């Protein structure tokens, strides 16, 4: 069998297996790795799960925005945005965004003027470290898109594909990429519902940003979402 056909066959078989299982294997507990890169943990207030704006209204008004009114984002708003992207929504550990095989390969980082945070979905907390270099450095690594560093908050959607590859092997990569789109869209819609400007940014140097964020090996950046 030629290599291309072999790969197609694996993908087709994997897709069929996923369809049959409904991707409903139980959610693995979050891999809490590299905590030492942070020096403190902050509890976030419980997310608002009712809201006061209709989903249809949010869909109708979402627009990419590249200018930001505020100079900071409250911890409440930050927690709500992170929950929208990756919050845990049932006792089995399933989350706001779907995940192939419930492998949850996505990590969310939040970057502000003076801190870098990493979301812990299971406990709805953030790991925090002080770092005033990162936000200002993002624009240059996003090919000079200056609005990226002008936002009070940038949420980085980060993937650890090995979590999905452990179940789906070579088929993991496109699954993880699709998944980052689900997560990003949730964050964009939540930002819209909160009356904030946001835009999904895919134009950046992923290696340089991984280095700036001091990501552990095996993790890479899929999206930057400036919000404010
Ligand atoms: C995969 C992807 C990558 C994008 N990358 C950028 C980007 O690097 N910079 C930017 O300003 N907008 C970026 N955008 C936003 C698009 O420009 C925007 O969605 C498009 O103009 C449609 O406008 P709307 O989002 O307001 O509907 C990206 C959108 C997607 C889906």
Coordinates of N, CA, C and O and ligand atoms in Angstrom, one line a residue, residues 62-64 66 145 147 199-203 223, ligand 1:
X62 N -21.0 39.2 17.0 CA -19.5 39.0 17.1 C -18.8 39.5 15.9 O -19.3 39.3 14.7
X63 N -17.8 40.3 16.1 CA -17.0 40.9 15.0 C -15.6 41.0 15.5 O -15.4 41.3 16.7
X64 N -14.6 40.7 14.7 CA -13.2 40.9 15.1 C -13.0 42.4 15.4 O -13.3 43.2 14.6
X66 N -10.0 45.2 16.9 CA -8.6 45.3 17.1 C -8.2 46.6 17.9 O -7.1 47.0 17.9
X145 N 1.9 43.0 14.2 CA 0.5 43.4 14.4 C 0.4 44.1 15.8 O 0.2 43.4 16.8
X147 N -1.6 45.8 17.5 CA -2.8 45.7 18.4 C -2.7 44.6 19.4 O -3.3 44.6 20.4
X199 N -10.2 39.3 18.9 CA -9.9 38.9 17.5 C -9.0 37.6 17.6 O -8.1 37.6 18.4
X200 N -9.3 36.6 16.7 CA -8.4 35.5 16.7 C -7.2 35.8 15.8 O -7.4 36.2 14.7
X201 N -6.0 35.6 16.4 CA -4.8 35.9 15.6 C -4.1 34.6 15.3 O -3.7 33.9 16.3
X202 N -3.9 34.3 14.0 CA -3.2 33.1 13.6 C -1.8 33.4 13.0 O -1.1 32.5 12.7
X203 N -1.6 34.7 12.8 CA -0.4 35.1 12.1 C 0.7 35.5 13.1 O 0.8 36.6 13.7
X223 N -3.3 29.8 18.7 CA -4.0 31.1 18.5 C -3.6 32.0 19.5 O -3.3 31.6 20.7
Ligands
LIG1 C1 -7.5 31.1 11.4 C2 -7.6 32.6 11.5 C3 -6.5 33.4 11.6 C4 -6.6 34.8 11.7 N1 -5.5 35.5 11.9 C5 -5.6 36.9 12.0 C6 -4.5 37.7 12.2 O1 -3.3 37.2 12.3 N2 -4.6 39.0 12.4 C7 -5.9 39.6 12.3 O2 -5.9 40.8 12.5 N3 -7.0 38.9 12.2 C8 -6.9 37.5 12.0 N4 -8.0 36.7 11.9 C9 -9.3 37.4 11.9 C10 -9.9 37.6 10.5 O3 -9.2 38.6 9.8 C11 -11.4 37.9 10.6 O4 -12.0 36.8 11.2 C12 -12.0 38.2 9.2 O5 -11.6 39.4 8.7 C13 -13.6 38.2 9.3 O6 -14.0 39.2 10.2 P1 -14.9 38.9 11.5 O7 -14.1 38.0 12.4 O8 -15.1 40.3 12.1 O9 -16.1 38.2 11.1 C14 -7.9 35.4 11.7 C15 -9.0 34.6 11.6 C16 -8.9 33.2 11.5 C17 -10.1 32.3 11.4

